[in-house]
PDB file of C-alpha atoms in Angstrom:
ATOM      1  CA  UNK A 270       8.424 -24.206 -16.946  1.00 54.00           C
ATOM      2  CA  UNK A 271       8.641 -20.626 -18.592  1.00 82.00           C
ATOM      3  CA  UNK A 272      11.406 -18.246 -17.352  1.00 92.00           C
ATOM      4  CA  UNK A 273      11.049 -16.609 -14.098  1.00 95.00           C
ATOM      5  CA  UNK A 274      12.624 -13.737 -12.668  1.00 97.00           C
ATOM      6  CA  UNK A 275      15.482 -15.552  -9.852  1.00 98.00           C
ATOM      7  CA  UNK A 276      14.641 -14.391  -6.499  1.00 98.00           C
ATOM      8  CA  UNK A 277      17.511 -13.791  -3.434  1.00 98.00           C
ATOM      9  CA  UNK A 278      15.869 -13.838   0.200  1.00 97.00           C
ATOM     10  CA  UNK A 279      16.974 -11.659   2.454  1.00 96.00           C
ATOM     11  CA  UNK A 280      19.573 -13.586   4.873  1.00 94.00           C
ATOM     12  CA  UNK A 281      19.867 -11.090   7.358  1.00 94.00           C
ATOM     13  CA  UNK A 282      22.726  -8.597   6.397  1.00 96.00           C
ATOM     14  CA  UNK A 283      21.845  -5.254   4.503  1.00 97.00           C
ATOM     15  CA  UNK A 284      21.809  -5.847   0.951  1.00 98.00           C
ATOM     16  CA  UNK A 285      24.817  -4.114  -0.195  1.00 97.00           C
ATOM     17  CA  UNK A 286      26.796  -6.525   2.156  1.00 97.00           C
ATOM     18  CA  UNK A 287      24.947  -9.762   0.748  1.00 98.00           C
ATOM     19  CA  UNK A 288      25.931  -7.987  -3.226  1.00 98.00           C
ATOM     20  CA  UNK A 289      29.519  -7.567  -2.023  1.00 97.00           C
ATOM     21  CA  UNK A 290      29.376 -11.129  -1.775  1.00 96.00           C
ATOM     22  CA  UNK A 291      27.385 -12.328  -4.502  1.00 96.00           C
ATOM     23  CA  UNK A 292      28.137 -12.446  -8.028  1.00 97.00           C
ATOM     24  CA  UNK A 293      25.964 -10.104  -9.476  1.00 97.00           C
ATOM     25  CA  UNK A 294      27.708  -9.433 -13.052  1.00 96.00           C
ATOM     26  CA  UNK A 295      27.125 -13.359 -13.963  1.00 97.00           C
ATOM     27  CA  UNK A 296      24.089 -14.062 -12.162  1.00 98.00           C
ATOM     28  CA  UNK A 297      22.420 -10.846 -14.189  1.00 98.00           C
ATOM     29  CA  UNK A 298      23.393 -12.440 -17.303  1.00 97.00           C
ATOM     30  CA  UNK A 299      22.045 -16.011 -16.896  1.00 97.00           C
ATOM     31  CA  UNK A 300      18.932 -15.191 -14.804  1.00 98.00           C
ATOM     32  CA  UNK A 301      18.436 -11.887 -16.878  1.00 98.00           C
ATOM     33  CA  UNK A 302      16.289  -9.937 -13.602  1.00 98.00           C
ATOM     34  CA  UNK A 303      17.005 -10.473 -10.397  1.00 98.00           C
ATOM     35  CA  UNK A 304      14.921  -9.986  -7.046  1.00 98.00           C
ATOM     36  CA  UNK A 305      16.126  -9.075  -3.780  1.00 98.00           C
ATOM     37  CA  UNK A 306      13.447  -9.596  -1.520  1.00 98.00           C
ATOM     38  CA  UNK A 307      13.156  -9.044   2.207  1.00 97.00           C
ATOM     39  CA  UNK A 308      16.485  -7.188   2.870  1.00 98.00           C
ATOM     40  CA  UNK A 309      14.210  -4.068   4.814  1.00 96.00           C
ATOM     41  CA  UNK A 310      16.052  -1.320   1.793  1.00 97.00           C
ATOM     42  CA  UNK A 311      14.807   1.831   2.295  1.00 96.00           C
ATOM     43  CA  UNK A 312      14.214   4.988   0.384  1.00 93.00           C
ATOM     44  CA  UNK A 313      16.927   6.525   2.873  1.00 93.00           C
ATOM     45  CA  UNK A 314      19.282   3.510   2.731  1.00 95.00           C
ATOM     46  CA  UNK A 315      19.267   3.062  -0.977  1.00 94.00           C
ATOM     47  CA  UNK A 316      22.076   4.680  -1.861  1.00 92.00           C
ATOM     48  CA  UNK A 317      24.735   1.620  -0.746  1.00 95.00           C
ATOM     49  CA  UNK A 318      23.265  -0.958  -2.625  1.00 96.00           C
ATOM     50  CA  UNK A 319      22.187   1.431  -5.972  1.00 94.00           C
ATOM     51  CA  UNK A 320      26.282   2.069  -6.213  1.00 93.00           C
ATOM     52  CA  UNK A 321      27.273  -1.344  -6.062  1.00 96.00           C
ATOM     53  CA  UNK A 322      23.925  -2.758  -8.456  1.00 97.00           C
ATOM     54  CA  UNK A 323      24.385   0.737 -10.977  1.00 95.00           C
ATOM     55  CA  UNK A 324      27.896   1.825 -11.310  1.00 88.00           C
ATOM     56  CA  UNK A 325      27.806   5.080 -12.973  1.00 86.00           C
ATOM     57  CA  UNK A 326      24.245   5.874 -12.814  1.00 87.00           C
ATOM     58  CA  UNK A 327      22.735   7.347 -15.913  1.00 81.00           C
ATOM     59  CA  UNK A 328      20.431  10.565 -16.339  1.00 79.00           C
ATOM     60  CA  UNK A 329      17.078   9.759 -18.462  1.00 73.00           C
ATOM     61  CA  UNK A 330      18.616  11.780 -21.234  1.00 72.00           C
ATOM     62  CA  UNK A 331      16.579  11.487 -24.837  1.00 64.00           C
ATOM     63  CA  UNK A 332      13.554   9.437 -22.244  1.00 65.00           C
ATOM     64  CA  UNK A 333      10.151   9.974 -23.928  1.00 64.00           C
ATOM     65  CA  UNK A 334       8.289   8.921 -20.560  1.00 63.00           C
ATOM     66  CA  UNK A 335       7.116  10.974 -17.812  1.00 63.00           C
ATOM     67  CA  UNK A 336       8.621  11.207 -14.657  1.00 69.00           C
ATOM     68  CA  UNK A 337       9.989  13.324 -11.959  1.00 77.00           C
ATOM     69  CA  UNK A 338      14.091  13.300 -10.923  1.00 76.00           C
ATOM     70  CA  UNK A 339      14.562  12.583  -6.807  1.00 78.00           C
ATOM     71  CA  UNK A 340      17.784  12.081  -6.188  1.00 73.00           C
ATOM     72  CA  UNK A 341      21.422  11.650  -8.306  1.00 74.00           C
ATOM     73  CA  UNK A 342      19.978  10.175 -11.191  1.00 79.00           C
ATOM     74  CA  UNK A 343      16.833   8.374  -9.743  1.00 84.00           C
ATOM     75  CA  UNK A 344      13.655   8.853 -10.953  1.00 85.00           C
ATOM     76  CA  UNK A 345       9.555   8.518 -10.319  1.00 82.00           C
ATOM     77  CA  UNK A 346       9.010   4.730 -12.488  1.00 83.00           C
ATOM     78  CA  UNK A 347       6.449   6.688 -15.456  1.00 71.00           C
ATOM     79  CA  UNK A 348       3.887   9.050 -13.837  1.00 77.00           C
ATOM     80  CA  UNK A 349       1.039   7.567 -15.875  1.00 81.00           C
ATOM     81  CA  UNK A 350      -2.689   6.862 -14.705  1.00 88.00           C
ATOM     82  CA  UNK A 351      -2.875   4.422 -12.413  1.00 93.00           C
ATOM     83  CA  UNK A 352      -6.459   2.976 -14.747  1.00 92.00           C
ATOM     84  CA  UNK A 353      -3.675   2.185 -17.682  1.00 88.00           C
ATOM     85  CA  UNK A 354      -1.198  -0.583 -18.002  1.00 92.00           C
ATOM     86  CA  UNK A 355       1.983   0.373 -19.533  1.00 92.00           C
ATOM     87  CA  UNK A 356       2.993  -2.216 -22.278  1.00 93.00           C
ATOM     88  CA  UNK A 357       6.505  -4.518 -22.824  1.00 96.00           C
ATOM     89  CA  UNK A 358       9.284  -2.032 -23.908  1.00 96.00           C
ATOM     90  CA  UNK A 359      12.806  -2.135 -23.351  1.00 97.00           C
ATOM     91  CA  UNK A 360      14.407   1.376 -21.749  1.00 94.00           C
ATOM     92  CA  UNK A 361      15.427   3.788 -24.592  1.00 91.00           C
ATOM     93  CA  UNK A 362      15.008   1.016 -27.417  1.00 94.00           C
ATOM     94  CA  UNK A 363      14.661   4.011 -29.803  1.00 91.00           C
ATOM     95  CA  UNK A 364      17.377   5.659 -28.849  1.00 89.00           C
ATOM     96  CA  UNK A 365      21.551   5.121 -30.351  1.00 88.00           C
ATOM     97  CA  UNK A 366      22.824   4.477 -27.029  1.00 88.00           C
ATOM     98  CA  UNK A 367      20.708   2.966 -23.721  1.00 92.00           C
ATOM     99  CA  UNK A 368      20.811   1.060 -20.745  1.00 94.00           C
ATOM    100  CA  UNK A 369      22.478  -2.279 -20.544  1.00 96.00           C
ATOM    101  CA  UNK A 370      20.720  -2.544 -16.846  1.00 96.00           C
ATOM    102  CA  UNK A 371      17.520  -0.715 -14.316  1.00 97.00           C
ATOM    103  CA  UNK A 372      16.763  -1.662 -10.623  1.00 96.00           C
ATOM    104  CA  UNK A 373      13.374  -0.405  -9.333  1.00 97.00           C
ATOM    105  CA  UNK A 374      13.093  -0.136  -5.674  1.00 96.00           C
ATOM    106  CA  UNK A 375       9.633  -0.514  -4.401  1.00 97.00           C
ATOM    107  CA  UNK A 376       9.244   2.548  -1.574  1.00 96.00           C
ATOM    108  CA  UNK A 377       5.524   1.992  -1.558  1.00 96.00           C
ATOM    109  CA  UNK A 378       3.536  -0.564  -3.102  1.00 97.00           C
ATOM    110  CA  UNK A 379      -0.307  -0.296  -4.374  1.00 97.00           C
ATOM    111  CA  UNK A 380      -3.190  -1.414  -2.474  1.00 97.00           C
ATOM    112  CA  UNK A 381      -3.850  -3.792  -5.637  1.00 97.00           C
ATOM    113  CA  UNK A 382      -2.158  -4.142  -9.155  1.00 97.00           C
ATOM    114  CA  UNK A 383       0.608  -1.997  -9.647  1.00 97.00           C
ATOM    115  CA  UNK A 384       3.450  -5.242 -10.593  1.00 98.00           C
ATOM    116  CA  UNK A 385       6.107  -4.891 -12.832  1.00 97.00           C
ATOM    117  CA  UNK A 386       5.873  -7.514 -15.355  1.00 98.00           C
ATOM    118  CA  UNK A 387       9.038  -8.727 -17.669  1.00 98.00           C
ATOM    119  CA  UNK A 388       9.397 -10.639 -20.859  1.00 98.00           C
ATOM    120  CA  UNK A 389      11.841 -12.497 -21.933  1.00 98.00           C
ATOM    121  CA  UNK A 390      12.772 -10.825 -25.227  1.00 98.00           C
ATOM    122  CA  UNK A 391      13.474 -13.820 -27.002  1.00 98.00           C
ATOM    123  CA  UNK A 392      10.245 -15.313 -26.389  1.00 98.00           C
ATOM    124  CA  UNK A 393       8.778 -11.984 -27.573  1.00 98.00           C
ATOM    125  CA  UNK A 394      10.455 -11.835 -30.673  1.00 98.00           C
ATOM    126  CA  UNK A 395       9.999 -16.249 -31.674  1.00 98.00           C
ATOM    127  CA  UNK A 396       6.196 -15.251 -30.455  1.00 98.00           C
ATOM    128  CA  UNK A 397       5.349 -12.632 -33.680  1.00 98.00           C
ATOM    129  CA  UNK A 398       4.180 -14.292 -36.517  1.00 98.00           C
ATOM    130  CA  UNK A 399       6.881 -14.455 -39.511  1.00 98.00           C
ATOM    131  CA  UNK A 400       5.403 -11.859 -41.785  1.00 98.00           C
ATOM    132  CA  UNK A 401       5.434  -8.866 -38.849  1.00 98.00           C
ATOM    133  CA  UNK A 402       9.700 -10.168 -37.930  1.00 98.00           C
ATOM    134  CA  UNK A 403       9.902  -9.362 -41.978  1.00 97.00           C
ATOM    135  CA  UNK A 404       8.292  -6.215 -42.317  1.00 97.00           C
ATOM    136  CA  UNK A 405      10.359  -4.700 -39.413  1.00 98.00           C
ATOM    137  CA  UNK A 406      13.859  -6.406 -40.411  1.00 96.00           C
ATOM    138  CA  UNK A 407      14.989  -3.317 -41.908  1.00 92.00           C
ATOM    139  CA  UNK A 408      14.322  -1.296 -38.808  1.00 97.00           C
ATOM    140  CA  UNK A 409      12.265   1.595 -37.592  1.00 97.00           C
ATOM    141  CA  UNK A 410      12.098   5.275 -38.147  1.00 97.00           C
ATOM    142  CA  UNK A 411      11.273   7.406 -35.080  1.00 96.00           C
ATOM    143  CA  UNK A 412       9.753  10.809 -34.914  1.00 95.00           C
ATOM    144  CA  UNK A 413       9.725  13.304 -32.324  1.00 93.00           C
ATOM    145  CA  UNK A 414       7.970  17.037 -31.753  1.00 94.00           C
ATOM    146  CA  UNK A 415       9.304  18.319 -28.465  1.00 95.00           C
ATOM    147  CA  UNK A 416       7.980  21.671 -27.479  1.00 94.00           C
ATOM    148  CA  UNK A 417       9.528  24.501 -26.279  1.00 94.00           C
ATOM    149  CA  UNK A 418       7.697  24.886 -23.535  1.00 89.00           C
ATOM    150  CA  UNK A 419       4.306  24.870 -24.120  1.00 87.00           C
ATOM    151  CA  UNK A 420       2.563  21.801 -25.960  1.00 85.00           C
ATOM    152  CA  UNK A 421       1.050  18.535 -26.335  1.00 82.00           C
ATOM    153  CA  UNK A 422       4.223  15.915 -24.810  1.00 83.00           C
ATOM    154  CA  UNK A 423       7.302  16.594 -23.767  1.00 88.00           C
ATOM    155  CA  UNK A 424       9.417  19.855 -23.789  1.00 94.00           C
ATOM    156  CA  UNK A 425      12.967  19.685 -25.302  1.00 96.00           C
ATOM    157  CA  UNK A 426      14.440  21.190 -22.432  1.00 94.00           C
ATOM    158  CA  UNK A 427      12.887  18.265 -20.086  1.00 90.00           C
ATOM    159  CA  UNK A 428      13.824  15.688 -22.928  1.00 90.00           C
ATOM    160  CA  UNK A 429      17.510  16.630 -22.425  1.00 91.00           C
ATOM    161  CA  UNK A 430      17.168  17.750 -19.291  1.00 88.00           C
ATOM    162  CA  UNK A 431      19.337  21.461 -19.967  1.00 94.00           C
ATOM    163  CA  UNK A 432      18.628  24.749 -21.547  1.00 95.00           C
ATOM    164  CA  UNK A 433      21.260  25.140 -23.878  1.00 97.00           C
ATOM    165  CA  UNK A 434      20.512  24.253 -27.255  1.00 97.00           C
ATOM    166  CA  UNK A 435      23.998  23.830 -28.562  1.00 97.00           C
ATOM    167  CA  UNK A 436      24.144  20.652 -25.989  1.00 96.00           C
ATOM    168  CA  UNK A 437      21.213  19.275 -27.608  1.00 96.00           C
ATOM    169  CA  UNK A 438      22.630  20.180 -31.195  1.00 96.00           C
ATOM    170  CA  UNK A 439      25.608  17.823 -29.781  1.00 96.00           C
ATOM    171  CA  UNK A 440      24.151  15.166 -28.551  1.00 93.00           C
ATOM    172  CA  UNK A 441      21.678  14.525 -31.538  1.00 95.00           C
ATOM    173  CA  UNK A 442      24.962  14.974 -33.691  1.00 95.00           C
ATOM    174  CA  UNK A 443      27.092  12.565 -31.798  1.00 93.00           C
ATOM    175  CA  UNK A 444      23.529   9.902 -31.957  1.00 92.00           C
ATOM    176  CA  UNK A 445      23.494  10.282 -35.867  1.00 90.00           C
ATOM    177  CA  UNK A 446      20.023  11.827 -35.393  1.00 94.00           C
ATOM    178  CA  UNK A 447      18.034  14.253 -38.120  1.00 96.00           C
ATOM    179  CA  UNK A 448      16.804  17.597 -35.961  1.00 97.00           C
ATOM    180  CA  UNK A 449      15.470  20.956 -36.782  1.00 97.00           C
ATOM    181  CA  UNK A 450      14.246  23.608 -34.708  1.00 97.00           C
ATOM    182  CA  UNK A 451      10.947  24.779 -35.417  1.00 94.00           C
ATOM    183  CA  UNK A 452       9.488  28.154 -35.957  1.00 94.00           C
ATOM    184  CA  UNK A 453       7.733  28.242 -32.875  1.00 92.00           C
ATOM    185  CA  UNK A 454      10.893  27.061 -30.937  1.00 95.00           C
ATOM    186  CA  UNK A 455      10.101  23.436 -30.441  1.00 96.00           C
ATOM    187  CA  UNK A 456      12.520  20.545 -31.811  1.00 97.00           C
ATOM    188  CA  UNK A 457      11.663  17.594 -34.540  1.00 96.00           C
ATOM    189  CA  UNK A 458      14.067  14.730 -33.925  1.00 96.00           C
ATOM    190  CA  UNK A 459      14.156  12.296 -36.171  1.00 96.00           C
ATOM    191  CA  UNK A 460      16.205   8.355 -35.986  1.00 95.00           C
ATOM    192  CA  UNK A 461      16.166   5.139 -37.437  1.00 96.00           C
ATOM    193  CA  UNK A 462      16.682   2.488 -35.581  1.00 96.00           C
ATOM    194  CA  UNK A 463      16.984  -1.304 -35.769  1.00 97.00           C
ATOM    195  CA  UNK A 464      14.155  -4.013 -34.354  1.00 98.00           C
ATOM    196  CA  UNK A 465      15.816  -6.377 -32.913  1.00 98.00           C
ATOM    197  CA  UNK A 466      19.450  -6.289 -31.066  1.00 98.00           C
ATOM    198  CA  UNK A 467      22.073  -8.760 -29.618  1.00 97.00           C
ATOM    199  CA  UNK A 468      22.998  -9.056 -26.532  1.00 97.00           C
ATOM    200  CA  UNK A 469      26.571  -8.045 -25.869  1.00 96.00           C
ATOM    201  CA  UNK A 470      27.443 -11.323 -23.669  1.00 97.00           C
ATOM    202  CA  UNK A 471      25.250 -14.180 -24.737  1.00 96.00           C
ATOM    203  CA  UNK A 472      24.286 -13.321 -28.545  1.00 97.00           C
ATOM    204  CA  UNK A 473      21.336 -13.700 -28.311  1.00 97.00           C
ATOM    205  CA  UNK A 474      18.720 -11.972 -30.724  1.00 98.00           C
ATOM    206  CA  UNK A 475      15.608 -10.112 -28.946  1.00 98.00           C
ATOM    207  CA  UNK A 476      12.848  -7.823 -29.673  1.00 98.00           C
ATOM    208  CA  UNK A 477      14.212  -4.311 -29.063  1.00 98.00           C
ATOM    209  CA  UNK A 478      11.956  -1.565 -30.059  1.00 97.00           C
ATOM    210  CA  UNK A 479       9.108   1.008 -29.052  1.00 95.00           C
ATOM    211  CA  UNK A 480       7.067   0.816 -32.126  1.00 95.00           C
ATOM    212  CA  UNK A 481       3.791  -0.353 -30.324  1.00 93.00           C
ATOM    213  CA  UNK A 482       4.084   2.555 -27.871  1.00 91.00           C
ATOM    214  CA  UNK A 483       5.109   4.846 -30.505  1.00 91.00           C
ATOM    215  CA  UNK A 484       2.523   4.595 -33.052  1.00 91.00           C
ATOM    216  CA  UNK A 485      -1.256   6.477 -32.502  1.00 85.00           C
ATOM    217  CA  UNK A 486      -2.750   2.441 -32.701  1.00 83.00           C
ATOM    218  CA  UNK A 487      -1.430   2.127 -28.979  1.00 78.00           C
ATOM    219  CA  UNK A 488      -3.764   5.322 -27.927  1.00 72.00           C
ATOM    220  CA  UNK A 489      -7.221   3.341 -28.368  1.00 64.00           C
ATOM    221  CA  UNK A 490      -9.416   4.108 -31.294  1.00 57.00           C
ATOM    222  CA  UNK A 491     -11.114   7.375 -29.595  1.00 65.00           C
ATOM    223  CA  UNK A 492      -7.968   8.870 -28.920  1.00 62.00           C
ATOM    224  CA  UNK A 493      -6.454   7.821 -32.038  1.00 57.00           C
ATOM    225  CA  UNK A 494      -9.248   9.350 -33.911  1.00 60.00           C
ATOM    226  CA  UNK A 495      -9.200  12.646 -31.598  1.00 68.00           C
ATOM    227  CA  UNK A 496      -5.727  12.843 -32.470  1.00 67.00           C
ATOM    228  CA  UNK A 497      -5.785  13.193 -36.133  1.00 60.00           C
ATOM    229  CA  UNK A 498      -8.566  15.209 -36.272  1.00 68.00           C
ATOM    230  CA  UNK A 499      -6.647  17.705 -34.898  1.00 71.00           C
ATOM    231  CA  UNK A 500      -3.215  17.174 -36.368  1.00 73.00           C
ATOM    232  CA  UNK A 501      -1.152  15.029 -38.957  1.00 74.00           C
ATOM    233  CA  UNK A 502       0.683  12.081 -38.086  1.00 71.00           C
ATOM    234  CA  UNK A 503       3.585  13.819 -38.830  1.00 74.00           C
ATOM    235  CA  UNK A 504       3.066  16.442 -36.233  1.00 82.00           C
ATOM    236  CA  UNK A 505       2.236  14.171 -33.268  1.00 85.00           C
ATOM    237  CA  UNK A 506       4.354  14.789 -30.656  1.00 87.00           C
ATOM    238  CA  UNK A 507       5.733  10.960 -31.200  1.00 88.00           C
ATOM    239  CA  UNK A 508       5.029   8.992 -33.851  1.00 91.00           C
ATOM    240  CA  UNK A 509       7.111   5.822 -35.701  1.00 94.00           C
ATOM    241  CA  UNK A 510       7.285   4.364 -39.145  1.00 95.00           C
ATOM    242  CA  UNK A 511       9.526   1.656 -41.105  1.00 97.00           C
ATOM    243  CA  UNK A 512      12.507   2.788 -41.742  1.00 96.00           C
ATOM    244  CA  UNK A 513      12.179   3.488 -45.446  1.00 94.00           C
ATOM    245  CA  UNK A 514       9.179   5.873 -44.140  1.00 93.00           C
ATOM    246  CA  UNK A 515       6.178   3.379 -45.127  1.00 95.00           C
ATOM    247  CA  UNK A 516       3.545   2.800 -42.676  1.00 95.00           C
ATOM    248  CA  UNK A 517       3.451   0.345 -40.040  1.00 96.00           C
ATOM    249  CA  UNK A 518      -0.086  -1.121 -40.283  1.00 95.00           C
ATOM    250  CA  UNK A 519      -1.903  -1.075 -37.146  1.00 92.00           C
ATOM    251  CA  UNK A 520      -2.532  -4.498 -36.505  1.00 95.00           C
ATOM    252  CA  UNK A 521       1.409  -5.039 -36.562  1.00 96.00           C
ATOM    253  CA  UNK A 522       2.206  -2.973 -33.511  1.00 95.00           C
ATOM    254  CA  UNK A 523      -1.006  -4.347 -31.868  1.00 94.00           C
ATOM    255  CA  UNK A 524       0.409  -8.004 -32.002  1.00 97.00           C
ATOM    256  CA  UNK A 525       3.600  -6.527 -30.897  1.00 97.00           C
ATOM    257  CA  UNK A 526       2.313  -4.884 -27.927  1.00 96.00           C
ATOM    258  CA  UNK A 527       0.029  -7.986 -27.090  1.00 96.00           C
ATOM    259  CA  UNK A 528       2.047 -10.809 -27.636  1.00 98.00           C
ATOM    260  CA  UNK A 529       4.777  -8.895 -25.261  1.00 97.00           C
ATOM    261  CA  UNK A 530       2.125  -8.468 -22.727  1.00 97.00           C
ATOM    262  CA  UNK A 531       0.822 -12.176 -22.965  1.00 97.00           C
ATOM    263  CA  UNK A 532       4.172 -13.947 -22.583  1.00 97.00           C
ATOM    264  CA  UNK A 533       5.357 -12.146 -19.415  1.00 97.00           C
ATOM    265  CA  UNK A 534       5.433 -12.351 -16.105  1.00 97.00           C
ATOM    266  CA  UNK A 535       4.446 -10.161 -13.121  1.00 98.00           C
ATOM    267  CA  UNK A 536       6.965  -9.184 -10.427  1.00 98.00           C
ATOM    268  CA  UNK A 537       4.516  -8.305  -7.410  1.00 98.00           C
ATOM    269  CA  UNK A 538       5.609  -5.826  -5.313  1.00 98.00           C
ATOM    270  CA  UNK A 539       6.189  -6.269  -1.778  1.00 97.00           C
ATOM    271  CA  UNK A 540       7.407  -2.695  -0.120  1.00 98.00           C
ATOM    272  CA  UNK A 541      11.172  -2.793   0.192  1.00 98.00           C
ATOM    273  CA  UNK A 542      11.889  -4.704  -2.752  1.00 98.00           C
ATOM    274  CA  UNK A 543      14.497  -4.792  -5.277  1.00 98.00           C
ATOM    275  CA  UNK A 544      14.304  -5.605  -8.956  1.00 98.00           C
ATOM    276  CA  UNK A 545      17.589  -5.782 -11.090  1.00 98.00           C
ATOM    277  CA  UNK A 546      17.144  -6.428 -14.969  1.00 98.00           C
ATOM    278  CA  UNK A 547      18.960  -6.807 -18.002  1.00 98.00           C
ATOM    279  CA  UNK A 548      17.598  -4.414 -20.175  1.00 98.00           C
ATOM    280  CA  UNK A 549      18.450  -5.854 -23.540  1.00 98.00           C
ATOM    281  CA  UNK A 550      17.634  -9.539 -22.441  1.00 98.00           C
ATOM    282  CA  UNK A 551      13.934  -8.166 -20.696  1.00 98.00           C
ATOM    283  CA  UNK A 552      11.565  -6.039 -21.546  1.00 98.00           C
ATOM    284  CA  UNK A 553       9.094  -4.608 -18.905  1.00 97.00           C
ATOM    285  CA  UNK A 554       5.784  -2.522 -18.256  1.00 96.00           C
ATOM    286  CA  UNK A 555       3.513  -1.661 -15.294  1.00 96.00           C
ATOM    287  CA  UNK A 556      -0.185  -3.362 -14.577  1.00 97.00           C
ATOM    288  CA  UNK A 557      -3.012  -1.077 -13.503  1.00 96.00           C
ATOM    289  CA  UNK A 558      -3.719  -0.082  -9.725  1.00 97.00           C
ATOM    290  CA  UNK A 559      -5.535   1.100  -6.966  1.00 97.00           C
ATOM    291  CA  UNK A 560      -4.305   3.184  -4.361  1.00 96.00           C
ATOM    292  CA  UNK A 561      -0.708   4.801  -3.680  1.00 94.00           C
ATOM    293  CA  UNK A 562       2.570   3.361  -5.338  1.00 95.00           C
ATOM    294  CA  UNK A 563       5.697   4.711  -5.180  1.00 94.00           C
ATOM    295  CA  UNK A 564       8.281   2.334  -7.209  1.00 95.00           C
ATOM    296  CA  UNK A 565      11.595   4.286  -7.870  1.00 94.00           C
ATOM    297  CA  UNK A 566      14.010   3.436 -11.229  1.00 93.00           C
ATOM    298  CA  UNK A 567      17.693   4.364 -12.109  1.00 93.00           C
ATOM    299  CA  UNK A 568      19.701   3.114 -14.757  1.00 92.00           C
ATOM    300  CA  UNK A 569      23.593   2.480 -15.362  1.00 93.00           C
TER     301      UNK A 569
END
């Protein structure tokens, strides 16, 4: 049988008295996601069990996604149309420093579609073929054009979530990034990265990178095309290469993003839900839907 997310049944108790006793730490790292499932958690009530699952919650500093901030470092999952599915990534792959784990709380779920589904990383990284693990062994360069406040993407200011530009100068020091500010007061960031990571506890090797969702391929043909009629690659507002600067051929990140998509699973949502996951060990995405969702994510 593949791997499965484990799921805990509500037993009665609010969930942040079943996590006192349960031992979340361990369980995390052998089961790698974890659903809690018919404890009745509320957007009001959770708080209790966020502390205990997310010591020292993180803000989506450096996040290239959409979203909207509701609470102490909680945020909207990515505000994208509800037509699209969302590819396999891992949070902040691109980034120097990320996430080692996300809970989602499901306030609302869709009418239809909507899950979550996860991948096992190692799975996704055995299931490329040899040639695309080679031409990415030396890592990924990634490229960012954040606007200053009007433009195609992201703004700067929401990227880092401040105003003051000698906090952004610092943080892109301290992450070992290339930056300039542009004429026209936006920000070019860019990083290299590695593909593939181990995890801190096990060792294990997995697939750790945004490439797919980074490069124009992953926007459909039209758009694609649309795009660089109108601008360079260089100039996108996001855009990835290998790390010496080569290109990354199209059909590369396509089997990336595909063969992530094919070998995972989908947590369905049921309203009041809980998912915990490691976010080296899985990666995860969203599935198309109709109707409202409301599926909350914070990070630690």
């Amino acid at each position: 049988m593949s791997w499965q997310p484990h799921e805990l049944r509500g037993d009665g108790r609010p969930l942040a008295d079943f996590l006192r006793d349960t031992p979340v730490d361990d369980l995390l790292v052998e089961k790698k996601a974890l659903v809690f499932r018919g404890f009745g958690v509320t957007e009001a009530s959770l708080d209790a069990p966020m502390d205990l699952l997310l010591p020292n919650r993180l803000a989506y500093v450096h996040g290239n996604s959409p979203r909207t901030k509701v609470g102490q470092n909680v945020y909207t999952s990515t505000e994208y149309p509800a037509e699209y599915t969302i590819s396999m990534h891992n949070e902040l792959s691109y980034a120097a420093s990320w996430p080692s784990r996300l809970m989602f709380f499901c306030a609302k779920a869709a009418e239809s579609g909507g899950a979550t589904p996860v991948v096992d990383g190692v799975t996704w990284l055995e299931s490329l073929d040899a040639p695309v693990r080679e031409a990415f062994a030396k890592g990924v360069r990634y490229t960012q054009n954040l606007h200053g406040g009007m433009g195609l993407g992201k703004s700067w200011q929401e990227t880092f979530e401040t105003s003051d530009t000698k906090a952004v100068e610092a943080f892109l020091d301290a992450s070992a990034a290339e930056w300039s500010w542009r004429p026209d007061g936006g920000l070019r960031v860019s990083q290299v990265r590695p593909a593939t990571t181990r995890h801190p506890v096990t060792g294990a090797e997995v697939w750790f990178n945004q490439s797919d969702q980074w490069h124009p391929a992953s926007l459909g043909d039209e758009t694609a095309m649309m795009l660089a009629e109108i601008m360079p690659p260089e100039d996108l507002p996001q855009s990835v290469q290998y790390a010496d600067g080569s290109p990354i051929p199209p059909d590369h990140v396509i089997q990336v993003r595909d063969r992530g998509l094919e070998h995972a699973v989908d947590v369905n949502w049921q309203t009041g839900d809980v998912l915990l996951i490691d976010n080296v060990l899985v990666g995860h995405g969203r599935r198309p839907f109709t109707g409202s969702r409301r599926v909350l994510v914070a990070m630690s």
